[in-house]
mmCIF file of C-alpha atoms in Angstrom:
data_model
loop_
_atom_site.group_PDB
_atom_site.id
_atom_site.type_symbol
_atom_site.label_atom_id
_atom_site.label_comp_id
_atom_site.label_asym_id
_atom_site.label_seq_id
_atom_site.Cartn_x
_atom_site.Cartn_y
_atom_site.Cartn_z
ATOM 1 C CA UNK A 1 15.711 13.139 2.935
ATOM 2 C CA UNK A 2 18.803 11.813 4.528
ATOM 3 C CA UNK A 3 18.873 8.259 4.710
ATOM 4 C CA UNK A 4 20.288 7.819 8.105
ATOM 5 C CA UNK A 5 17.570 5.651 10.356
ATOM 6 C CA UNK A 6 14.829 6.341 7.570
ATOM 7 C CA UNK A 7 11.931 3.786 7.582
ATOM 8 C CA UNK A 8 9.969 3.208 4.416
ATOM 9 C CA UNK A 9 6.384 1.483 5.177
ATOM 10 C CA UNK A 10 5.497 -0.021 1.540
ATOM 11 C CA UNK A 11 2.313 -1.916 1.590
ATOM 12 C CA UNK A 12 2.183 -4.855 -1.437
ATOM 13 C CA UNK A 13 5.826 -5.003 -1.170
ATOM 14 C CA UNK A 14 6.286 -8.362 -2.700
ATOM 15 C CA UNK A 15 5.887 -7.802 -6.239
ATOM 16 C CA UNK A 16 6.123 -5.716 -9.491
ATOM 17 C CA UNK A 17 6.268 -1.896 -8.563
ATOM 18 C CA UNK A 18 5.842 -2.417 -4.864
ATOM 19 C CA UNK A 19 8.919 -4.892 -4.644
ATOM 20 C CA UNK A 20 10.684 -2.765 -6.646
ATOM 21 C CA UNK A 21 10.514 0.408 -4.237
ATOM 22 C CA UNK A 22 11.399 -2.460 -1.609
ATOM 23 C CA UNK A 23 14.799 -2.799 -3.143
ATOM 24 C CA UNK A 24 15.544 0.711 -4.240
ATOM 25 C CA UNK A 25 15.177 2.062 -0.751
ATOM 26 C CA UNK A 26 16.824 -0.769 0.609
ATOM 27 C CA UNK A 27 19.606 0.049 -1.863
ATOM 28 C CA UNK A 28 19.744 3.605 -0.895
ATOM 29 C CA UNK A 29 20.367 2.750 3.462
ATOM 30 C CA UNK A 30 16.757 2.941 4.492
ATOM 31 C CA UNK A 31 15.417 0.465 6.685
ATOM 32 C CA UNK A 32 11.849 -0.862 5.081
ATOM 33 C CA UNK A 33 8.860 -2.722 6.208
ATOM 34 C CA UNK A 34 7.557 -4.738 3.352
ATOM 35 C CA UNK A 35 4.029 -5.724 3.644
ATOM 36 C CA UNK A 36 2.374 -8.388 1.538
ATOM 37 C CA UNK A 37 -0.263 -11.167 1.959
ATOM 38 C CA UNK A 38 1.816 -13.938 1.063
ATOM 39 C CA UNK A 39 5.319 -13.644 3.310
ATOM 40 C CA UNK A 40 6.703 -16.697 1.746
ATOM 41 C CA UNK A 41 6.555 -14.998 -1.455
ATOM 42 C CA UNK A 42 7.606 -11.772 -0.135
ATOM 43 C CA UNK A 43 10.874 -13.318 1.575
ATOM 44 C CA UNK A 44 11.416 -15.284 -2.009
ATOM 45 C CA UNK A 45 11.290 -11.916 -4.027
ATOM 46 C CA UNK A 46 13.074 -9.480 -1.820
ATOM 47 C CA UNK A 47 15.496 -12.113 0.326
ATOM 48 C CA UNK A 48 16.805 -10.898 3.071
ATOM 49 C CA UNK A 49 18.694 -7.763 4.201
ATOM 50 C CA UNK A 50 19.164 -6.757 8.212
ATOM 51 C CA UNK A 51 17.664 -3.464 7.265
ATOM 52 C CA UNK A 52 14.644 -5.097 5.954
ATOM 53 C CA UNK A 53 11.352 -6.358 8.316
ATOM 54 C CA UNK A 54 8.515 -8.694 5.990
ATOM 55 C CA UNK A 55 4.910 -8.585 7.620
ATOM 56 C CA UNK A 56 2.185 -9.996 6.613
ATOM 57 C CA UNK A 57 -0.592 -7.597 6.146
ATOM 58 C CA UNK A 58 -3.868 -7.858 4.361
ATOM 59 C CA UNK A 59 -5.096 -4.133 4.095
ATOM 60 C CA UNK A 60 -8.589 -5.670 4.240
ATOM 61 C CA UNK A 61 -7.850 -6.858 7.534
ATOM 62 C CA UNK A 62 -7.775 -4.085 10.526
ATOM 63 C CA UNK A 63 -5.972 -6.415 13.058
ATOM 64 C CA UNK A 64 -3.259 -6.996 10.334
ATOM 65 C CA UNK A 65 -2.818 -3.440 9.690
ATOM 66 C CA UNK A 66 -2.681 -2.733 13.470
ATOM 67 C CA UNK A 67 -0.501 -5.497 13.797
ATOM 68 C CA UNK A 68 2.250 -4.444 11.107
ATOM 69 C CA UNK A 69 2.222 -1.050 12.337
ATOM 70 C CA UNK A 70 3.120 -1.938 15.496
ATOM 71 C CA UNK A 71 5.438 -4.600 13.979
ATOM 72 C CA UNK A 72 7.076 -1.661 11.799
ATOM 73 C CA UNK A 73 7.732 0.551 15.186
ATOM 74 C CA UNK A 74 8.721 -2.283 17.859
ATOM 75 C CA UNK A 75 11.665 -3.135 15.179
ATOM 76 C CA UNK A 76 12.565 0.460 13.870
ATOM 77 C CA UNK A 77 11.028 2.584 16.398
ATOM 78 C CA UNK A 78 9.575 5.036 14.062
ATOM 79 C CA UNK A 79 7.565 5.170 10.370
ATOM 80 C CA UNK A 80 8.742 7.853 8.270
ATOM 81 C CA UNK A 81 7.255 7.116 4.390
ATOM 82 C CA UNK A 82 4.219 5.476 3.973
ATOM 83 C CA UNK A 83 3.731 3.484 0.369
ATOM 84 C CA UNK A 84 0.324 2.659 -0.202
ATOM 85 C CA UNK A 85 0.873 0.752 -3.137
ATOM 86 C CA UNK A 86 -1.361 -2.756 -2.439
ATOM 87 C CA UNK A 87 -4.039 -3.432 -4.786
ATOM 88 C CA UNK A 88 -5.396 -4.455 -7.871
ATOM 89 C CA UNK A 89 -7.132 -3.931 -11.186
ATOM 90 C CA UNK A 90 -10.436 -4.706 -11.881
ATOM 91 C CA UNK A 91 -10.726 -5.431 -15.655
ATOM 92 C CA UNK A 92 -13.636 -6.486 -17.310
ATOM 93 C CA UNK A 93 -17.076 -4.835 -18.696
ATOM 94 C CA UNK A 94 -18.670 -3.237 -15.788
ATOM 95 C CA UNK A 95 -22.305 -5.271 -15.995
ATOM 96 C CA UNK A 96 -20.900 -8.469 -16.309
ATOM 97 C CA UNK A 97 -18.936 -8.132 -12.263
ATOM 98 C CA UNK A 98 -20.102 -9.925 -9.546
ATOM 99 C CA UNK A 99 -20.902 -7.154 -6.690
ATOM 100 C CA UNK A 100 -19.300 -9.448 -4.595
ATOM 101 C CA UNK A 101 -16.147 -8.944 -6.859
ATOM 102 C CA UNK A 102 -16.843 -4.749 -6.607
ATOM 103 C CA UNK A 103 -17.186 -5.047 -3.389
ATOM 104 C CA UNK A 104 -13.681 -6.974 -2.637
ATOM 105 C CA UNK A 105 -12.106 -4.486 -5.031
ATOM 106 C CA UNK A 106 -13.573 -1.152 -3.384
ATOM 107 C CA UNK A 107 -12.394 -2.749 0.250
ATOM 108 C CA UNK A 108 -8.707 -3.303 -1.172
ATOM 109 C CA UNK A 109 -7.762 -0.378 -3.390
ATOM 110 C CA UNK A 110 -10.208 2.315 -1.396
ATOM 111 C CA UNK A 111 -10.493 1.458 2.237
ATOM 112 C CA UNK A 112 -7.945 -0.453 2.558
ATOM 113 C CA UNK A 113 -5.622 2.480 1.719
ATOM 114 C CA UNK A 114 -7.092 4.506 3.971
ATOM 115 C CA UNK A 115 -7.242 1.745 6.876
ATOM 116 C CA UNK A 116 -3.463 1.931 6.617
ATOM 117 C CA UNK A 117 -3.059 5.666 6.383
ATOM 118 C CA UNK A 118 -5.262 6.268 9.517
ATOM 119 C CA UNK A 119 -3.066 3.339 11.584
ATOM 120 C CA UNK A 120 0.152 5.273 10.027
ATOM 121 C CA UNK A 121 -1.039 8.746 10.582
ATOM 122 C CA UNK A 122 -0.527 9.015 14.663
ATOM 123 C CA UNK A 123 2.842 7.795 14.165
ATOM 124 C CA UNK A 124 4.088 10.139 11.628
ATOM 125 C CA UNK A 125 2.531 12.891 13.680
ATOM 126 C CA UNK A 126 4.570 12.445 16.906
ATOM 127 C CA UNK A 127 7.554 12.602 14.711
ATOM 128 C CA UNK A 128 6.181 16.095 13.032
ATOM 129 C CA UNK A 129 7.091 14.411 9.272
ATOM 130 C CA UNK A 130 4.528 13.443 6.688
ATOM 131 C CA UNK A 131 5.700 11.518 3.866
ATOM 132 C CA UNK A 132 2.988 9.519 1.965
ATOM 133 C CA UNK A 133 3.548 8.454 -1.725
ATOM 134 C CA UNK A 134 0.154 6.818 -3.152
ATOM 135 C CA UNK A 135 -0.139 4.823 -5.705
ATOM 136 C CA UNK A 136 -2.555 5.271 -8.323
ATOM 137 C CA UNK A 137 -3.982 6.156 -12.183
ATOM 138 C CA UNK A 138 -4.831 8.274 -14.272
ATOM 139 C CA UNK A 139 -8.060 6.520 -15.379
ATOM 140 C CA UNK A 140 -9.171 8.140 -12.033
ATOM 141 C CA UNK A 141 -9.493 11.514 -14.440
ATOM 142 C CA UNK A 142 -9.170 10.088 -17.860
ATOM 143 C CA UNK A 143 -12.050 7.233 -18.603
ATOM 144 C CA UNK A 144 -10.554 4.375 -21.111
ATOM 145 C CA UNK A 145 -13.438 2.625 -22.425
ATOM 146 C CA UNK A 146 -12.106 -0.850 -22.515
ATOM 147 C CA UNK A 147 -11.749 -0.511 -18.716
ATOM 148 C CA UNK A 148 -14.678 -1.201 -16.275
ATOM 149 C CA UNK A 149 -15.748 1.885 -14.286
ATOM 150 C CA UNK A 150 -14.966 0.609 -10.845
ATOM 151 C CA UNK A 151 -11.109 0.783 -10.871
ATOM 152 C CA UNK A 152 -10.824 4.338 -12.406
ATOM 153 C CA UNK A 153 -13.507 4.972 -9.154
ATOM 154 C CA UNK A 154 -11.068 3.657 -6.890
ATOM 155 C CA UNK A 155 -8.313 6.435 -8.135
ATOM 156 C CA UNK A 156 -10.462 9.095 -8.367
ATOM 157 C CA UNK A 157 -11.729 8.630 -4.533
ATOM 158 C CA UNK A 158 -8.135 8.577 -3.563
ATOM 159 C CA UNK A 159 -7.133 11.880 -5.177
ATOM 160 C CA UNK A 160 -9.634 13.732 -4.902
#
């Protein structure tokens, strides 16, 4: 993919992998939107570059995803990789979670993704170019006893 005008959507773009990809494409002479919760933190991690736009975006939220998306296309004019790479693990022995906790985690790693994906989707169609890298595990195929059976859930629903 030629880098030329490129725009790189990476949701949880303030830390560890997600901030990573930030800076890499960044690096490279795309143009990124960086999503996170926190912008503060987001603008602390990744500073500031004039190809780079930080939105806040809670995937949980609907408005917020409708929001950055819009956000992503007013400033670039165009969305061509989509990084779903927000969310979290959640560790623990399964019968001693809160379904309240389940519940958060399911809405984050699961429908969150795909809240962002649909909002994305329209966008990347009108352009005729699909490019969506998702984050994920392999505990979605491979269960690891120590870890609690909703997180490996969240994978597997994603891929397949």
């Amino acid at each position: 993919m030629k880098t030329e005008n490129k725009v790189w959507f990476i949701t949880g773009g303030n830390k560890g992998l997600g901030a990573a990809i930030v800076k890499e494409a960044l690096t490279q002479g795309y143009n990124v939107v960086a999503t996170a919760r926190n912008t503060e933190n987001a603008e602390k991690a990744l500073g500031n570059h004039p190809n780079l736009l930080i939105v806040k975006l809670d995937v949980t939220n609907q408005e917020e995803v409708k929001q950055s998306v819009a956000a992503a296309t007013e400033r670039f004019g165009q969305i061509d990789v989509l990084v779903n790479n927000a969310g979290y693990g959640l560790l623990g022995y399964f019968e001693e979670m809160s379904e309240k906790a389940i519940h958060r985690q399911m809405e984050t790693n699961l429908f969150g993704t795909m809240k962002v994906t649909r909002a994305i989707l329209p966008v990347m169609r009108r352009q005729g170019t699909i490019f969506i890298f998702q984050k994920g595990s392999q505990s979605g195929i491979y269960w690891c006893s120590n870890l609690s059976h909703i997180y490996p859930q969240n994978n597997f629903l994603l891929f397949y």
